[in-house]
GROMACS .gro file of C-alpha atoms in nm:
model
  311
    1UNK     CA    1  -0.357   1.069   1.588
    2UNK     CA    2  -0.608   1.345   1.520
    3UNK     CA    3  -0.584   1.586   1.222
    4UNK     CA    4  -0.496   1.877   1.453
    5UNK     CA    5  -0.179   1.694   1.562
    6UNK     CA    6  -0.041   1.682   1.207
    7UNK     CA    7   0.192   1.946   1.058
    8UNK     CA    8  -0.007   2.188   0.843
    9UNK     CA    9   0.148   2.075   0.512
   10UNK     CA   10   0.083   1.709   0.589
   11UNK     CA   11  -0.269   1.787   0.707
   12UNK     CA   12  -0.350   1.966   0.381
   13UNK     CA   13  -0.201   1.686   0.171
   14UNK     CA   14  -0.394   1.419   0.357
   15UNK     CA   15  -0.718   1.612   0.337
   16UNK     CA   16  -0.688   1.668  -0.037
   17UNK     CA   17  -0.609   1.300  -0.091
   18UNK     CA   18  -0.905   1.208   0.129
   19UNK     CA   19  -1.139   1.432  -0.071
   20UNK     CA   20  -1.023   1.281  -0.399
   21UNK     CA   21  -1.055   0.924  -0.274
   22UNK     CA   22  -1.393   0.977  -0.112
   23UNK     CA   23  -1.530   1.135  -0.429
   24UNK     CA   24  -1.400   0.843  -0.634
   25UNK     CA   25  -1.551   0.585  -0.397
   26UNK     CA   26  -1.892   0.754  -0.396
   27UNK     CA   27  -1.894   0.788  -0.773
   28UNK     CA   28  -1.784   0.430  -0.829
   29UNK     CA   29  -2.036   0.275  -0.590
   30UNK     CA   30  -2.315   0.430  -0.796
   31UNK     CA   31  -2.204   0.225  -1.097
   32UNK     CA   32  -2.249  -0.145  -1.182
   33UNK     CA   33  -1.973  -0.361  -1.032
   34UNK     CA   34  -1.813  -0.445  -1.366
   35UNK     CA   35  -1.765  -0.072  -1.438
   36UNK     CA   36  -1.676   0.056  -1.093
   37UNK     CA   37  -1.367  -0.162  -1.044
   38UNK     CA   38  -1.175  -0.066  -1.361
   39UNK     CA   39  -1.289   0.296  -1.334
   40UNK     CA   40  -1.159   0.324  -0.978
   41UNK     CA   41  -0.829   0.168  -1.080
   42UNK     CA   42  -0.798   0.421  -1.361
   43UNK     CA   43  -0.885   0.720  -1.141
   44UNK     CA   44  -0.651   0.620  -0.859
   45UNK     CA   45  -0.362   0.564  -1.099
   46UNK     CA   46  -0.420   0.890  -1.291
   47UNK     CA   47  -0.549   1.126  -1.019
   48UNK     CA   48  -0.476   1.004  -0.666
   49UNK     CA   49  -0.134   0.851  -0.725
   50UNK     CA   50   0.029   1.171  -0.859
   51UNK     CA   51  -0.136   1.374  -0.581
   52UNK     CA   52  -0.003   1.134  -0.315
   53UNK     CA   53   0.348   1.108  -0.464
   54UNK     CA   54   0.321   0.738  -0.541
   55UNK     CA   55   0.506   0.734  -0.877
   56UNK     CA   56   0.817   0.877  -0.710
   57UNK     CA   57   0.805   0.616  -0.434
   58UNK     CA   58   0.748   0.331  -0.677
   59UNK     CA   59   1.044   0.437  -0.895
   60UNK     CA   60   1.260   0.479  -0.585
   61UNK     CA   61   1.185   0.132  -0.451
   62UNK     CA   62   1.229  -0.033  -0.789
   63UNK     CA   63   1.558   0.147  -0.846
   64UNK     CA   64   1.677   0.036  -0.504
   65UNK     CA   65   1.609  -0.337  -0.528
   66UNK     CA   66   1.538  -0.413  -0.896
   67UNK     CA   67   1.770  -0.177  -1.085
   68UNK     CA   68   1.792  -0.388  -1.401
   69UNK     CA   69   1.426  -0.340  -1.491
   70UNK     CA   70   1.375  -0.179  -1.829
   71UNK     CA   71   1.259   0.184  -1.817
   72UNK     CA   72   0.944   0.084  -2.004
   73UNK     CA   73   0.860  -0.169  -1.732
   74UNK     CA   74   0.920   0.087  -1.458
   75UNK     CA   75   0.684   0.325  -1.637
   76UNK     CA   76   0.424   0.051  -1.668
   77UNK     CA   77   0.447  -0.031  -1.298
   78UNK     CA   78   0.400   0.331  -1.191
   79UNK     CA   79   0.052   0.298  -1.345
   80UNK     CA   80  -0.019  -0.071  -1.272
   81UNK     CA   81   0.055  -0.053  -0.899
   82UNK     CA   82  -0.192   0.227  -0.816
   83UNK     CA   83  -0.442   0.077  -1.060
   84UNK     CA   84  -0.441  -0.246  -0.860
   85UNK     CA   85  -0.459  -0.048  -0.535
   86UNK     CA   86  -0.764   0.139  -0.663
   87UNK     CA   87  -0.937  -0.179  -0.772
   88UNK     CA   88  -0.865  -0.337  -0.434
   89UNK     CA   89  -1.001  -0.031  -0.256
   90UNK     CA   90  -1.336  -0.029  -0.431
   91UNK     CA   91  -1.368  -0.408  -0.410
   92UNK     CA   92  -1.339  -0.382  -0.033
   93UNK     CA   93  -1.595  -0.103  -0.026
   94UNK     CA   94  -1.824  -0.314  -0.243
   95UNK     CA   95  -1.880  -0.562   0.040
   96UNK     CA   96  -2.148  -0.818  -0.060
   97UNK     CA   97  -2.099  -0.766  -0.436
   98UNK     CA   98  -1.727  -0.840  -0.401
   99UNK     CA   99  -1.791  -1.151  -0.194
  100UNK     CA  100  -2.052  -1.277  -0.440
  101UNK     CA  101  -1.789  -1.275  -0.715
  102UNK     CA  102  -1.558  -1.485  -0.499
  103UNK     CA  103  -1.819  -1.744  -0.407
  104UNK     CA  104  -1.774  -1.953  -0.722
  105UNK     CA  105  -1.392  -1.961  -0.704
  106UNK     CA  106  -1.239  -2.291  -0.598
  107UNK     CA  107  -0.934  -2.231  -0.377
  108UNK     CA  108  -0.625  -2.411  -0.499
  109UNK     CA  109  -0.291  -2.535  -0.371
  110UNK     CA  110  -0.181  -2.776  -0.096
  111UNK     CA  111  -0.243  -2.519   0.174
  112UNK     CA  112  -0.619  -2.540   0.120
  113UNK     CA  113  -0.627  -2.904   0.228
  114UNK     CA  114  -0.388  -2.823   0.512
  115UNK     CA  115  -0.628  -2.553   0.629
  116UNK     CA  116  -0.917  -2.798   0.627
  117UNK     CA  117  -0.716  -3.052   0.828
  118UNK     CA  118  -0.600  -2.796   1.083
  119UNK     CA  119  -0.954  -2.666   1.126
  120UNK     CA  120  -1.083  -3.018   1.184
  121UNK     CA  121  -0.816  -3.066   1.452
  122UNK     CA  122  -0.907  -2.740   1.621
  123UNK     CA  123  -0.561  -2.590   1.567
  124UNK     CA  124  -0.513  -2.213   1.532
  125UNK     CA  125  -0.443  -2.101   1.176
  126UNK     CA  126  -0.255  -1.800   1.041
  127UNK     CA  127  -0.325  -1.712   0.678
  128UNK     CA  128  -0.034  -1.492   0.573
  129UNK     CA  129  -0.015  -1.268   0.270
  130UNK     CA  130   0.119  -0.929   0.168
  131UNK     CA  131  -0.021  -0.615   0.008
  132UNK     CA  132  -0.049  -0.811  -0.314
  133UNK     CA  133  -0.338  -0.870  -0.556
  134UNK     CA  134  -0.643  -0.834  -0.335
  135UNK     CA  135  -0.539  -0.969   0.004
  136UNK     CA  136  -0.896  -0.946   0.137
  137UNK     CA  137  -1.015  -1.195  -0.126
  138UNK     CA  138  -0.854  -1.469   0.084
  139UNK     CA  139  -1.020  -1.357   0.407
  140UNK     CA  140  -1.360  -1.323   0.238
  141UNK     CA  141  -1.350  -1.664   0.069
  142UNK     CA  142  -1.230  -1.853   0.377
  143UNK     CA  143  -1.500  -1.686   0.587
  144UNK     CA  144  -1.760  -1.830   0.348
  145UNK     CA  145  -1.642  -2.178   0.445
  146UNK     CA  146  -1.561  -2.136   0.814
  147UNK     CA  147  -1.741  -1.829   0.944
  148UNK     CA  148  -1.528  -1.582   1.136
  149UNK     CA  149  -1.182  -1.500   1.004
  150UNK     CA  150  -1.004  -1.239   1.211
  151UNK     CA  151  -0.790  -0.958   1.075
  152UNK     CA  152  -0.529  -0.732   1.236
  153UNK     CA  153  -0.504  -0.383   1.093
  154UNK     CA  154  -0.299  -0.070   1.143
  155UNK     CA  155  -0.495   0.253   1.112
  156UNK     CA  156  -0.422   0.433   0.786
  157UNK     CA  157  -0.168   0.711   0.776
  158UNK     CA  158  -0.443   0.925   0.626
  159UNK     CA  159  -0.642   1.000   0.940
  160UNK     CA  160  -0.933   1.150   0.744
  161UNK     CA  161  -0.990   0.851   0.517
  162UNK     CA  162  -0.933   0.603   0.800
  163UNK     CA  163  -1.257   0.707   0.969
  164UNK     CA  164  -1.475   0.510   0.729
  165UNK     CA  165  -1.220   0.268   0.584
  166UNK     CA  166  -1.216   0.049   0.895
  167UNK     CA  167  -1.593   0.004   0.861
  168UNK     CA  168  -1.540  -0.109   0.504
  169UNK     CA  169  -1.281  -0.376   0.585
  170UNK     CA  170  -1.508  -0.514   0.857
  171UNK     CA  171  -1.760  -0.599   0.581
  172UNK     CA  172  -1.523  -0.866   0.452
  173UNK     CA  173  -1.519  -1.062   0.777
  174UNK     CA  174  -1.515  -0.992   1.146
  175UNK     CA  175  -1.362  -0.955   1.397
  176UNK     CA  176  -1.096  -0.700   1.305
  177UNK     CA  177  -0.842  -0.599   1.568
  178UNK     CA  178  -0.657  -0.266   1.573
  179UNK     CA  179  -0.283  -0.296   1.621
  180UNK     CA  180  -0.188  -0.199   1.973
  181UNK     CA  181  -0.173  -0.360   2.315
  182UNK     CA  182  -0.546  -0.412   2.355
  183UNK     CA  183  -0.604  -0.526   1.997
  184UNK     CA  184  -0.319  -0.775   2.011
  185UNK     CA  185  -0.443  -0.918   2.341
  186UNK     CA  186  -0.789  -0.968   2.191
  187UNK     CA  187  -0.638  -1.121   1.880
  188UNK     CA  188  -0.433  -1.370   2.084
  189UNK     CA  189  -0.744  -1.476   2.277
  190UNK     CA  190  -0.933  -1.524   1.950
  191UNK     CA  191  -0.650  -1.723   1.789
  192UNK     CA  192  -0.580  -1.940   2.093
  193UNK     CA  193  -0.940  -2.063   2.077
  194UNK     CA  194  -0.861  -2.239   1.747
  195UNK     CA  195  -0.978  -1.967   1.512
  196UNK     CA  196  -0.837  -1.837   1.182
  197UNK     CA  197  -0.642  -1.511   1.155
  198UNK     CA  198  -0.557  -1.347   0.822
  199UNK     CA  199  -0.256  -1.117   0.845
  200UNK     CA  200  -0.016  -0.920   0.625
  201UNK     CA  201   0.353  -0.928   0.714
  202UNK     CA  202   0.525  -0.733   0.438
  203UNK     CA  203   0.589  -0.394   0.595
  204UNK     CA  204   0.905  -0.246   0.740
  205UNK     CA  205   0.927  -0.302   1.116
  206UNK     CA  206   1.234  -0.133   1.259
  207UNK     CA  207   1.236  -0.356   1.570
  208UNK     CA  208   1.218  -0.668   1.353
  209UNK     CA  209   1.471  -0.921   1.233
  210UNK     CA  210   1.712  -0.823   0.954
  211UNK     CA  211   1.583  -1.069   0.695
  212UNK     CA  212   1.611  -1.053   0.317
  213UNK     CA  213   1.358  -0.943   0.058
  214UNK     CA  214   1.460  -0.891  -0.305
  215UNK     CA  215   1.820  -0.941  -0.197
  216UNK     CA  216   1.819  -0.648   0.047
  217UNK     CA  217   1.781  -0.615   0.421
  218UNK     CA  218   1.415  -0.591   0.513
  219UNK     CA  219   1.339  -0.556   0.883
  220UNK     CA  220   1.060  -0.806   0.940
  221UNK     CA  221   0.825  -0.863   1.232
  222UNK     CA  222   0.853  -1.218   1.369
  223UNK     CA  223   0.528  -1.204   1.564
  224UNK     CA  224   0.349  -1.461   1.347
  225UNK     CA  225   0.623  -1.729   1.368
  226UNK     CA  226   0.662  -1.669   1.740
  227UNK     CA  227   0.288  -1.699   1.802
  228UNK     CA  228   0.265  -2.003   1.576
  229UNK     CA  229   0.537  -2.184   1.770
  230UNK     CA  230   0.378  -2.092   2.101
  231UNK     CA  231   0.027  -2.199   1.998
  232UNK     CA  232   0.120  -2.489   1.766
  233UNK     CA  233  -0.057  -2.300   1.492
  234UNK     CA  234  -0.048  -2.368   1.120
  235UNK     CA  235   0.103  -2.089   0.906
  236UNK     CA  236  -0.013  -2.087   0.543
  237UNK     CA  237   0.112  -1.837   0.282
  238UNK     CA  238  -0.178  -1.750   0.053
  239UNK     CA  239  -0.257  -1.502  -0.222
  240UNK     CA  240  -0.554  -1.352  -0.404
  241UNK     CA  241  -0.395  -1.313  -0.748
  242UNK     CA  242  -0.577  -1.077  -0.983
  243UNK     CA  243  -0.636  -1.219  -1.329
  244UNK     CA  244  -0.600  -1.052  -1.669
  245UNK     CA  245  -0.962  -0.942  -1.680
  246UNK     CA  246  -0.890  -0.724  -1.375
  247UNK     CA  247  -1.199  -0.853  -1.193
  248UNK     CA  248  -1.145  -1.221  -1.111
  249UNK     CA  249  -0.889  -1.400  -0.895
  250UNK     CA  250  -0.700  -1.717  -0.833
  251UNK     CA  251  -0.696  -1.798  -0.461
  252UNK     CA  252  -0.371  -1.985  -0.401
  253UNK     CA  253  -0.279  -2.154  -0.072
  254UNK     CA  254   0.081  -2.272  -0.051
  255UNK     CA  255   0.228  -2.546   0.166
  256UNK     CA  256   0.229  -2.458   0.538
  257UNK     CA  257   0.553  -2.310   0.668
  258UNK     CA  258   0.747  -2.579   0.859
  259UNK     CA  259   0.797  -2.500   1.226
  260UNK     CA  260   1.163  -2.418   1.287
  261UNK     CA  261   1.301  -2.090   1.425
  262UNK     CA  262   1.113  -1.761   1.401
  263UNK     CA  263   1.386  -1.624   1.173
  264UNK     CA  264   1.370  -1.919   0.934
  265UNK     CA  265   0.992  -1.908   0.923
  266UNK     CA  266   0.995  -1.533   0.865
  267UNK     CA  267   1.242  -1.573   0.579
  268UNK     CA  268   1.022  -1.845   0.429
  269UNK     CA  269   0.732  -1.598   0.423
  270UNK     CA  270   0.948  -1.326   0.266
  271UNK     CA  271   1.072  -1.568  -0.002
  272UNK     CA  272   0.718  -1.683  -0.077
  273UNK     CA  273   0.595  -1.328  -0.130
  274UNK     CA  274   0.900  -1.230  -0.333
  275UNK     CA  275   0.834  -1.515  -0.577
  276UNK     CA  276   0.475  -1.398  -0.621
  277UNK     CA  277   0.579  -1.036  -0.671
  278UNK     CA  278   0.841  -1.128  -0.930
  279UNK     CA  279   0.570  -1.309  -1.128
  280UNK     CA  280   0.320  -1.022  -1.096
  281UNK     CA  281   0.510  -0.706  -0.993
  282UNK     CA  282   0.221  -0.474  -1.071
  283UNK     CA  283   0.011  -0.638  -0.800
  284UNK     CA  284   0.235  -0.552  -0.504
  285UNK     CA  285   0.211  -0.216  -0.328
  286UNK     CA  286   0.556  -0.078  -0.411
  287UNK     CA  287   0.491   0.243  -0.217
  288UNK     CA  288   0.576   0.089   0.122
  289UNK     CA  289   0.897   0.181   0.305
  290UNK     CA  290   1.002  -0.183   0.304
  291UNK     CA  291   1.381  -0.165   0.299
  292UNK     CA  292   1.631  -0.039   0.553
  293UNK     CA  293   1.802   0.185   0.299
  294UNK     CA  294   1.489   0.387   0.228
  295UNK     CA  295   1.312   0.357   0.562
  296UNK     CA  296   1.394   0.710   0.673
  297UNK     CA  297   1.256   0.890   0.371
  298UNK     CA  298   0.931   1.081   0.370
  299UNK     CA  299   0.636   0.844   0.377
  300UNK     CA  300   0.390   0.835   0.090
  301UNK     CA  301   0.016   0.823   0.145
  302UNK     CA  302  -0.106   0.475   0.238
  303UNK     CA  303  -0.449   0.334   0.149
  304UNK     CA  304  -0.413  -0.022   0.274
  305UNK     CA  305  -0.544  -0.160   0.602
  306UNK     CA  306  -0.191  -0.261   0.691
  307UNK     CA  307  -0.293  -0.582   0.855
  308UNK     CA  308   0.061  -0.658   0.954
  309UNK     CA  309   0.192  -0.852   1.248
  310UNK     CA  310   0.396  -0.587   1.416
  311UNK     CA  311   0.327  -0.700   1.770
   0.00000   0.00000   0.00000
């Protein structure tokens, strides 16, 4: 979609958000890494989030699926969620500096050994996460060990900001495939050759299966389980979990998802992410239209690459 195809009000809102974000990115990149990350988190949570309507969306989602949260925790999350999003944004734009900070981290969990074994066997591998912590930390660190790690992305809702954001995510690892018929065909060819794909599967997909997430119906794409069964691929849930210093990460690789039915495998992935979000709710992007009950409401601005599996 081009800017001229948008309604005037939406075009103005997107452009203003784009200007704010671009100014923040340019300012932050001029600073040392240890300053730019917390500063960007602060600016996104205090400036961009109110402009984009994120606090309203966060409160709405929390009220829908986690109504027993204390008001003080809801208030904290309306700041913590965009703060993490801002940090993730500038980390991705930081390219080599971000990857250098990941180099010394030792991946942990049984899935790391499973990944090594699958790679040695030449099996395709799907690394599955959500918009949680810094999801690109996984792709960057695995690429250091094995070279190319593919990514599937959906162009941002903000058509202005999307123009340079795709270039930024390609710094983490290539190739990156745009969602769509051609991109999916290229991705399948890449995966079938025994390569590694990193994908996010935590967005609402209205043609998906009616699975559960936080006890509510969450329409979920089953593309990854279906492809895994077809290709005999290994599916590993994994997470780049931000630590208390706001700059470092744990890179956790869980047990591979057992091959069963696409629905059971999809639910396994939802349950895995839910457990991580419950432990660190401020690290998940609560602005997404994830649940059936709120899917039809006006969409908030979206800064993530949306590397979902909505084939």
